[in-house]
mmCIF file of C-alpha atoms in Angstrom:
data_model
loop_
_atom_site.group_PDB
_atom_site.id
_atom_site.type_symbol
_atom_site.label_atom_id
_atom_site.label_comp_id
_atom_site.label_asym_id
_atom_site.label_seq_id
_atom_site.Cartn_x
_atom_site.Cartn_y
_atom_site.Cartn_z
ATOM 1 C CA MET X 692 109.397 44.792 57.329
ATOM 2 C CA LYS X 693 106.970 43.572 54.697
ATOM 3 C CA HIS X 694 104.503 44.878 53.193
ATOM 4 C CA ILE X 695 100.078 43.878 52.777
ATOM 5 C CA SER X 696 98.229 45.976 50.270
ATOM 6 C CA VAL X 697 94.340 46.248 51.094
ATOM 7 C CA ILE X 698 92.609 46.899 47.759
ATOM 8 C CA VAL X 699 90.212 49.592 47.739
ATOM 9 C CA PRO X 700 88.429 49.303 44.556
ATOM 10 C CA SER X 701 87.162 52.218 42.950
ATOM 11 C CA GLY X 702 82.944 52.107 42.309
ATOM 12 C CA SER X 703 81.136 50.014 43.949
ATOM 13 C CA SER X 704 81.792 47.385 46.993
ATOM 14 C CA ILE X 705 80.570 46.896 50.210
ATOM 15 C CA VAL X 706 82.638 49.124 52.839
ATOM 16 C CA ASP X 707 82.713 46.507 55.524
ATOM 17 C CA THR X 708 84.526 43.909 53.585
ATOM 18 C CA ILE X 709 87.430 46.406 53.465
ATOM 19 C CA ILE X 710 87.544 47.264 56.921
ATOM 20 C CA ALA X 711 87.276 44.626 58.610
ATOM 21 C CA PRO X 712 90.125 42.329 57.080
ATOM 22 C CA PHE X 713 92.089 45.744 57.059
ATOM 23 C CA ASN X 714 91.400 45.875 61.269
ATOM 24 C CA LEU X 715 92.003 42.065 61.885
ATOM 25 C CA LEU X 716 95.515 42.321 60.396
ATOM 26 C CA GLN X 717 95.873 45.436 62.098
ATOM 27 C CA MET X 718 95.065 43.629 65.072
ATOM 28 C CA ALA X 719 97.416 40.334 64.363
ATOM 29 C CA ASN X 720 99.949 43.057 63.630
ATOM 30 C CA ALA X 721 99.587 44.297 66.986
ATOM 31 C CA TYR X 722 99.576 41.605 68.870
ATOM 32 C CA ALA X 723 102.263 39.792 67.453
ATOM 33 C CA ARG X 724 104.515 42.988 68.101
ATOM 34 C CA ARG X 725 104.213 42.543 71.730
ATOM 35 C CA LEU X 726 104.066 38.212 71.488
ATOM 36 C CA LYS X 727 107.616 38.372 70.089
ATOM 37 C CA GLY X 728 108.838 41.409 71.776
ATOM 38 C CA LEU X 729 109.774 43.331 68.762
ATOM 39 C CA GLY X 730 110.479 46.772 68.276
ATOM 40 C CA GLU X 731 108.788 47.446 65.124
ATOM 41 C CA ASP X 732 105.935 45.874 63.483
ATOM 42 C CA GLN X 733 105.905 43.052 60.894
ATOM 43 C CA PHE X 734 103.929 43.944 58.528
ATOM 44 C CA LYS X 735 103.172 47.492 57.111
ATOM 45 C CA ILE X 736 99.650 47.442 55.646
ATOM 46 C CA ASP X 737 98.092 50.083 53.218
ATOM 47 C CA LEU X 738 95.025 50.368 52.170
ATOM 48 C CA VAL X 739 95.976 51.003 48.131
ATOM 49 C CA GLY X 740 93.678 53.199 45.426
ATOM 50 C CA LEU X 741 94.351 54.144 42.491
ATOM 51 C CA SER X 742 94.501 57.302 43.752
ATOM 52 C CA LEU X 743 94.752 59.409 46.968
ATOM 53 C CA GLU X 744 91.369 60.608 46.749
ATOM 54 C CA PRO X 745 88.683 58.974 49.617
ATOM 55 C CA ILE X 746 86.573 56.457 47.893
ATOM 56 C CA VAL X 747 82.671 56.560 48.749
ATOM 57 C CA TYR X 748 80.458 53.819 49.521
ATOM 58 C CA GLN X 749 76.883 53.469 49.200
ATOM 59 C CA GLU X 750 76.693 57.225 48.606
ATOM 60 C CA LEU X 751 77.633 57.086 52.847
ATOM 61 C CA PHE X 752 80.861 55.652 53.636
ATOM 62 C CA SER X 753 84.536 56.631 52.352
ATOM 63 C CA ILE X 754 87.900 54.973 52.965
ATOM 64 C CA GLN X 755 90.640 57.118 52.667
ATOM 65 C CA PRO X 756 93.499 55.012 50.378
ATOM 66 C CA THR X 757 97.000 54.799 52.218
ATOM 67 C CA ALA X 758 99.058 54.333 49.182
ATOM 68 C CA THR X 759 98.369 54.148 45.348
ATOM 69 C CA ILE X 760 99.613 51.286 42.870
ATOM 70 C CA GLU X 761 102.637 53.290 41.519
ATOM 71 C CA GLU X 762 103.894 54.160 45.186
ATOM 72 C CA ILE X 763 103.522 50.435 46.017
ATOM 73 C CA SER X 764 106.734 49.455 43.286
ATOM 74 C CA LYS X 765 106.892 46.000 46.002
ATOM 75 C CA THR X 766 104.418 44.666 48.163
ATOM 76 C CA ASP X 767 104.470 40.775 49.940
ATOM 77 C CA LEU X 768 100.735 40.305 50.104
ATOM 78 C CA VAL X 769 97.445 41.454 48.401
ATOM 79 C CA LEU X 770 94.039 41.470 49.446
ATOM 80 C CA VAL X 771 91.416 41.843 46.127
ATOM 81 C CA SER X 772 88.581 43.451 47.883
ATOM 82 C CA PRO X 773 85.341 42.590 46.693
ATOM 83 C CA ILE X 774 83.172 44.547 44.079
ATOM 84 C CA SER X 775 79.692 44.950 44.138
ATOM 85 C CA GLY X 776 76.514 45.823 41.973
ATOM 86 C CA ASN X 777 77.340 45.407 38.068
ATOM 87 C CA LEU X 778 80.303 43.354 38.048
ATOM 88 C CA GLU X 779 81.300 43.375 34.141
ATOM 89 C CA GLN X 780 81.478 47.364 34.841
ATOM 90 C CA GLU X 781 83.154 47.215 37.956
ATOM 91 C CA ILE X 782 85.580 45.123 36.537
ATOM 92 C CA GLU X 783 86.195 47.790 33.643
ATOM 93 C CA ASN X 784 86.260 50.748 36.691
ATOM 94 C CA ASN X 785 89.299 48.453 38.154
ATOM 95 C CA LYS X 786 91.133 47.682 35.139
ATOM 96 C CA GLU X 787 94.255 49.290 35.980
ATOM 97 C CA PHE X 788 94.142 47.229 39.998
ATOM 98 C CA ILE X 789 94.401 44.298 36.808
ATOM 99 C CA ASP X 790 97.622 44.984 35.486
ATOM 100 C CA TRP X 791 98.970 45.768 38.523
ATOM 101 C CA ILE X 792 98.097 42.916 40.468
ATOM 102 C CA LYS X 793 99.584 40.383 37.281
ATOM 103 C CA LYS X 794 103.005 42.539 37.442
ATOM 104 C CA GLN X 795 103.430 42.211 41.311
ATOM 105 C CA ARG X 796 103.167 38.409 40.881
ATOM 106 C CA ILE X 797 105.453 37.951 38.261
ATOM 107 C CA ALA X 798 108.043 40.789 39.281
ATOM 108 C CA ASN X 799 108.055 39.903 42.673
ATOM 109 C CA GLY X 800 106.510 36.615 43.480
ATOM 110 C CA THR X 801 103.457 38.874 45.560
ATOM 111 C CA GLU X 802 100.752 36.188 46.901
ATOM 112 C CA ILE X 803 97.514 36.917 46.036
ATOM 113 C CA ALA X 804 94.030 36.926 48.158
ATOM 114 C CA SER X 805 90.875 37.567 46.256
ATOM 115 C CA LEU X 806 87.871 38.165 49.312
ATOM 116 C CA CYS X 807 84.361 37.508 47.788
ATOM 117 C CA LYS X 808 83.854 38.465 44.270
ATOM 118 C CA GLY X 809 87.281 40.358 44.667
ATOM 119 C CA ALA X 810 87.530 36.886 42.503
ATOM 120 C CA PHE X 811 86.577 38.614 39.271
ATOM 121 C CA ILE X 812 89.027 40.931 39.593
ATOM 122 C CA LEU X 813 91.573 38.084 40.290
ATOM 123 C CA ALA X 814 90.564 35.895 37.511
ATOM 124 C CA GLU X 815 90.629 38.752 34.581
ATOM 125 C CA THR X 816 94.653 38.685 35.599
ATOM 126 C CA GLY X 817 94.835 35.384 34.282
ATOM 127 C CA LEU X 818 96.970 34.203 37.211
ATOM 128 C CA LEU X 819 94.074 32.153 38.063
ATOM 129 C CA ASN X 820 93.611 29.417 35.042
ATOM 130 C CA GLY X 821 94.039 26.416 35.380
ATOM 131 C CA LYS X 822 93.781 26.747 39.567
ATOM 132 C CA SER X 823 91.013 26.843 41.520
ATOM 133 C CA CYS X 824 89.377 29.348 42.945
ATOM 134 C CA ALA X 825 86.194 30.270 45.866
ATOM 135 C CA THR X 826 83.661 33.135 45.136
ATOM 136 C CA HIS X 827 80.313 33.547 46.701
ATOM 137 C CA TRP X 828 78.057 31.467 45.744
ATOM 138 C CA THR X 829 75.460 33.710 44.681
ATOM 139 C CA ALA X 830 77.911 34.177 41.545
ATOM 140 C CA HIS X 831 79.043 30.706 41.038
ATOM 141 C CA GLU X 832 77.206 30.916 37.394
ATOM 142 C CA LEU X 833 78.500 34.395 35.834
ATOM 143 C CA PHE X 834 82.312 32.799 37.494
ATOM 144 C CA ARG X 835 82.159 29.872 35.373
ATOM 145 C CA GLN X 836 80.750 31.523 32.515
ATOM 146 C CA ARG X 837 83.575 34.183 32.226
ATOM 147 C CA TYR X 838 86.347 32.313 33.657
ATOM 148 C CA PRO X 839 85.896 28.668 32.051
ATOM 149 C CA ALA X 840 89.944 28.041 32.598
ATOM 150 C CA VAL X 841 89.292 28.063 36.267
ATOM 151 C CA LYS X 842 88.363 25.104 38.527
ATOM 152 C CA LEU X 843 85.643 27.126 40.890
ATOM 153 C CA VAL X 844 85.436 25.366 43.975
ATOM 154 C CA PRO X 845 81.480 26.106 44.801
ATOM 155 C CA GLU X 846 81.486 24.454 48.269
ATOM 156 C CA LYS X 847 84.613 26.144 50.324
ATOM 157 C CA ILE X 848 85.342 29.704 51.865
ATOM 158 C CA ILE X 849 89.441 29.261 52.234
ATOM 159 C CA CYS X 850 91.020 28.051 48.555
ATOM 160 C CA GLU X 851 94.837 27.789 48.630
ATOM 161 C CA ASP X 852 96.585 27.542 45.219
ATOM 162 C CA ASN X 853 100.641 27.785 45.145
ATOM 163 C CA GLY X 854 100.226 31.414 46.883
ATOM 164 C CA ILE X 855 96.961 32.387 45.279
ATOM 165 C CA TYR X 856 94.369 32.267 47.541
ATOM 166 C CA SER X 857 90.683 33.130 47.343
ATOM 167 C CA SER X 858 87.687 32.783 49.891
ATOM 168 C CA GLY X 859 83.834 32.488 49.700
ATOM 169 C CA GLY X 860 81.235 35.221 50.258
ATOM 170 C CA ALA X 861 80.293 37.996 52.521
ATOM 171 C CA TYR X 862 81.454 37.497 56.161
ATOM 172 C CA SER X 863 83.341 34.243 55.625
ATOM 173 C CA ILE X 864 86.292 36.841 54.533
ATOM 174 C CA LEU X 865 86.500 36.794 58.316
ATOM 175 C CA ASN X 866 87.298 33.200 58.854
ATOM 176 C CA PHE X 867 89.436 34.057 55.418
ATOM 177 C CA THR X 868 91.564 36.677 57.038
ATOM 178 C CA LEU X 869 92.625 34.518 60.292
ATOM 179 C CA TYR X 870 93.394 32.137 58.031
ATOM 180 C CA LEU X 871 95.805 34.306 55.899
ATOM 181 C CA ILE X 872 96.919 35.534 59.784
ATOM 182 C CA GLU X 873 98.192 32.130 61.115
ATOM 183 C CA ARG X 874 99.880 31.608 57.473
ATOM 184 C CA TYR X 875 101.552 34.686 57.748
ATOM 185 C CA PHE X 876 101.682 36.058 61.578
ATOM 186 C CA GLY X 877 101.296 32.285 63.189
ATOM 187 C CA ARG X 878 98.934 29.686 64.668
ATOM 188 C CA GLU X 879 99.024 31.753 68.202
ATOM 189 C CA THR X 880 97.983 34.925 66.701
ATOM 190 C CA ALA X 881 95.323 33.672 64.818
ATOM 191 C CA ILE X 882 93.954 32.416 67.811
ATOM 192 C CA TRP X 883 94.067 35.316 69.937
ATOM 193 C CA CYS X 884 92.350 37.905 67.144
ATOM 194 C CA SER X 885 89.938 34.851 66.608
ATOM 195 C CA LYS X 886 89.019 34.411 70.337
ATOM 196 C CA VAL X 887 88.954 38.644 70.957
ATOM 197 C CA SER X 888 86.706 39.331 67.796
ATOM 198 C CA GLU X 889 84.584 36.165 68.290
ATOM 199 C CA ILE X 890 85.066 34.467 64.962
ATOM 200 C CA ASP X 891 84.867 31.066 64.130
ATOM 201 C CA PHE X 892 88.132 29.560 63.819
ATOM 202 C CA ASN X 893 88.026 26.751 61.767
ATOM 203 C CA ARG X 894 85.184 27.093 59.618
ATOM 204 C CA ILE X 895 85.917 26.069 56.129
ATOM 205 C CA GLY X 896 83.059 25.691 54.020
ATOM 206 C CA GLN X 897 79.657 27.768 52.638
ATOM 207 C CA SER X 898 77.666 24.758 51.685
ATOM 208 C CA GLU X 899 74.786 24.909 54.748
ATOM 209 C CA PHE X 900 74.711 28.841 53.418
ATOM 210 C CA ILE X 901 73.775 27.830 49.158
ATOM 211 C CA ILE X 902 70.352 28.559 48.930
ATOM 212 C CA PHE X 903 69.939 26.590 45.401
ATOM 213 C CA SER X 904 67.268 28.210 43.068
ATOM 214 C CA GLY X 905 68.303 26.680 39.537
ATOM 215 C CA GLN X 906 70.681 27.396 37.359
ATOM 216 C CA LYS X 907 69.060 29.386 34.138
ATOM 217 C CA GLU X 908 71.557 31.861 33.370
ATOM 218 C CA HIS X 909 71.905 29.981 30.076
ATOM 219 C CA SER X 910 70.262 29.890 26.311
ATOM 220 C CA ASP X 911 69.092 26.188 26.057
ATOM 221 C CA GLU X 912 65.423 26.524 26.292
ATOM 222 C CA SER X 913 64.668 22.598 26.254
ATOM 223 C CA ILE X 914 66.756 22.209 29.433
ATOM 224 C CA LYS X 915 64.982 25.166 31.143
ATOM 225 C CA LYS X 916 61.708 23.299 30.556
ATOM 226 C CA ALA X 917 63.200 20.110 32.071
ATOM 227 C CA GLN X 918 64.723 22.386 35.070
ATOM 228 C CA LEU X 919 60.978 23.934 35.278
ATOM 229 C CA TYR X 920 59.550 20.600 35.276
ATOM 230 C CA ILE X 921 62.329 18.891 37.650
ATOM 231 C CA GLU X 922 61.179 21.967 40.215
ATOM 232 C CA ASP X 923 57.416 21.437 39.773
ATOM 233 C CA HIS X 924 57.776 17.444 40.290
ATOM 234 C CA TYR X 925 60.153 17.319 43.028
ATOM 235 C CA GLY X 926 58.077 15.604 45.221
ATOM 236 C CA GLN X 927 57.384 12.349 42.610
ATOM 237 C CA ARG X 928 59.537 10.243 41.799
ATOM 238 C CA LEU X 929 61.763 11.509 38.344
ATOM 239 C CA ASN X 930 62.712 9.504 35.768
ATOM 240 C CA ILE X 931 65.611 11.053 33.493
ATOM 241 C CA LYS X 932 64.722 9.407 30.495
ATOM 242 C CA GLU X 933 60.372 10.396 30.545
ATOM 243 C CA ILE X 934 62.078 13.860 31.467
ATOM 244 C CA ALA X 935 64.427 13.903 28.014
ATOM 245 C CA ASP X 936 60.877 12.656 26.304
ATOM 246 C CA LEU X 937 59.015 15.535 27.282
ATOM 247 C CA VAL X 938 61.887 17.876 25.760
ATOM 248 C CA ASN X 939 62.055 15.986 22.796
ATOM 249 C CA LEU X 940 65.589 15.353 23.342
ATOM 250 C CA ASN X 941 67.414 11.652 23.244
ATOM 251 C CA GLY X 942 69.537 10.447 26.495
ATOM 252 C CA ARG X 943 72.824 11.067 25.276
ATOM 253 C CA SER X 944 72.110 14.691 24.082
ATOM 254 C CA PHE X 945 69.877 15.268 27.207
ATOM 255 C CA LEU X 946 72.843 14.611 29.641
ATOM 256 C CA ARG X 947 75.315 16.634 27.272
ATOM 257 C CA ARG X 948 73.441 19.055 26.584
ATOM 258 C CA PHE X 949 72.133 19.913 31.111
ATOM 259 C CA LYS X 950 75.688 19.099 32.072
ATOM 260 C CA LYS X 951 77.179 21.716 29.770
ATOM 261 C CA ALA X 952 73.740 24.290 30.304
ATOM 262 C CA THR X 953 73.968 23.795 34.207
ATOM 263 C CA SER X 954 77.195 22.263 35.321
ATOM 264 C CA ASN X 955 75.698 19.534 37.030
ATOM 265 C CA THR X 956 74.213 16.321 35.715
ATOM 266 C CA PRO X 957 70.142 15.958 35.917
ATOM 267 C CA LEU X 958 70.604 13.653 38.570
ATOM 268 C CA GLU X 959 72.256 16.330 40.800
ATOM 269 C CA TYR X 960 70.069 19.023 39.942
ATOM 270 C CA ILE X 961 67.140 16.765 40.925
ATOM 271 C CA GLN X 962 69.168 16.036 44.567
ATOM 272 C CA ARG X 963 69.523 20.083 44.840
ATOM 273 C CA VAL X 964 66.367 20.313 44.342
ATOM 274 C CA LYS X 965 65.005 18.251 46.538
ATOM 275 C CA VAL X 966 67.542 19.096 49.638
ATOM 276 C CA GLU X 967 66.690 22.821 48.808
ATOM 277 C CA ALA X 968 63.020 21.704 49.744
ATOM 278 C CA ALA X 969 63.956 19.837 52.714
ATOM 279 C CA LYS X 970 66.181 22.435 54.345
ATOM 280 C CA LYS X 971 62.689 25.009 53.593
ATOM 281 C CA LYS X 972 60.880 22.536 55.607
ATOM 282 C CA LEU X 973 63.180 22.286 58.424
ATOM 283 C CA GLU X 974 63.580 25.934 58.729
ATOM 284 C CA SER X 975 59.520 26.368 59.192
ATOM 285 C CA THR X 976 57.869 23.107 60.298
ATOM 286 C CA THR X 977 57.503 20.741 62.780
ATOM 287 C CA ASP X 978 57.308 17.837 60.144
ATOM 288 C CA THR X 979 59.419 14.494 61.125
ATOM 289 C CA ILE X 980 62.611 13.927 59.370
ATOM 290 C CA LEU X 981 60.770 11.138 57.955
ATOM 291 C CA GLU X 982 57.853 12.949 56.868
ATOM 292 C CA ILE X 983 60.169 15.890 55.033
ATOM 293 C CA MET X 984 61.822 13.079 53.465
ATOM 294 C CA TYR X 985 58.542 11.338 51.802
ATOM 295 C CA GLY X 986 57.215 14.347 50.903
ATOM 296 C CA ILE X 987 60.310 15.409 49.164
ATOM 297 C CA GLY X 988 60.271 11.731 46.966
ATOM 298 C CA TYR X 989 63.095 10.248 48.915
ATOM 299 C CA HIS X 990 62.161 6.474 50.331
ATOM 300 C CA ASP X 991 65.903 5.600 50.933
ATOM 301 C CA GLU X 992 66.637 7.554 54.374
ATOM 302 C CA LYS X 993 70.441 6.295 54.140
ATOM 303 C CA ALA X 994 70.067 8.106 49.921
ATOM 304 C CA PHE X 995 68.239 11.584 51.428
ATOM 305 C CA ARG X 996 70.716 11.873 54.545
ATOM 306 C CA THR X 997 73.860 11.390 52.551
ATOM 307 C CA ALA X 998 72.528 13.779 49.714
ATOM 308 C CA PHE X 999 71.342 16.240 52.170
ATOM 309 C CA ARG X 1000 74.665 16.495 53.770
ATOM 310 C CA LYS X 1001 76.463 16.735 50.608
ATOM 311 C CA TYR X 1002 74.708 20.073 49.472
ATOM 312 C CA SER X 1003 74.429 21.937 52.540
ATOM 313 C CA GLY X 1004 77.157 20.347 54.572
ATOM 314 C CA LEU X 1005 75.177 19.265 57.626
ATOM 315 C CA SER X 1006 73.249 16.476 58.272
ATOM 316 C CA PRO X 1007 68.839 16.776 58.449
ATOM 317 C CA LYS X 1008 68.984 16.943 61.995
ATOM 318 C CA GLU X 1009 71.919 19.477 62.447
ATOM 319 C CA TYR X 1010 70.193 21.825 59.680
ATOM 320 C CA ARG X 1011 66.915 21.662 61.862
ATOM 321 C CA ALA X 1012 68.756 22.450 65.477
ATOM 322 C CA LYS X 1013 70.660 25.533 63.401
ATOM 323 C CA TYR X 1014 67.993 27.188 61.299
ATOM 324 C CA ASN X 1015 64.587 26.133 62.671
ATOM 325 C CA ARG X 1016 63.129 29.184 65.030
ATOM 326 C CA GLU X 1017 61.528 27.198 67.595
ATOM 327 C CA MET X 1018 64.347 24.556 68.091
ATOM 328 C CA ALA X 1019 67.129 27.389 68.106
ATOM 329 C CA PHE X 1020 65.339 29.365 71.024
ATOM 330 C CA SER X 1021 64.258 25.760 72.858
#
């Protein structure tokens, strides 16, 4: 019998993000056993803590670990459950898991899967260096700053790199767990779990959920001034050279510093600000798509639609149909 370890973090976490993957894996175990006529489950699934003491989350819910890291000498898959709140403090609270995860990978070839902001614990092991990783979009900037050797893939909710898996945020972990179920139990079991749980089976992106509020977690005041100018004047035709002159930087220095501070080129930043404004209009007004396009400073319909799909994962028409209240109810 193989083994799956679902980590029960110390400190702060969201209880659903531990229980839901655990329950889906148990469901897969039971169905696969019936499907294949097995005499026992394929996997033993443990909730693994630093101790056997119940962990209380949100001052309301407790989870009882079924095993400790000292008791698990070998496991085939580790699910690194999300942490929340002050991430630096929560990493410190869970530092004993970091060495254990690293030892499991090195000694046993264990596959590792981080859920949501569990990517921070996984990245602390160094196992992600040079590899691709997904995490919740609200933590992208902190993750980039803290782990520059990791290749963040911000648009994805499912990422795999040589037996190390990671997922996007919040309840996208359900889609990610189905992906792992297909990997470990087979496609038929994954589809069955998808249908019974009513979870989309093939959703792989989180672009449409990202709310772009500007990347200002940096100390370059000249670039912050440029960002604010872009955000205040997105409805106009913006000239990058004029913005550079506004903050007293030559073109080359402006491009280099802007990219370093925000992880976007100035053009990408302008596009993202415009697209975010368009999304809000599509969500809350009955303006036509062309009216919205002109209102955010686009005059080329093809360029607008290309940029919109790039940053939202949907066409403007698809986005409106999904998120505009009147359209949704009609």
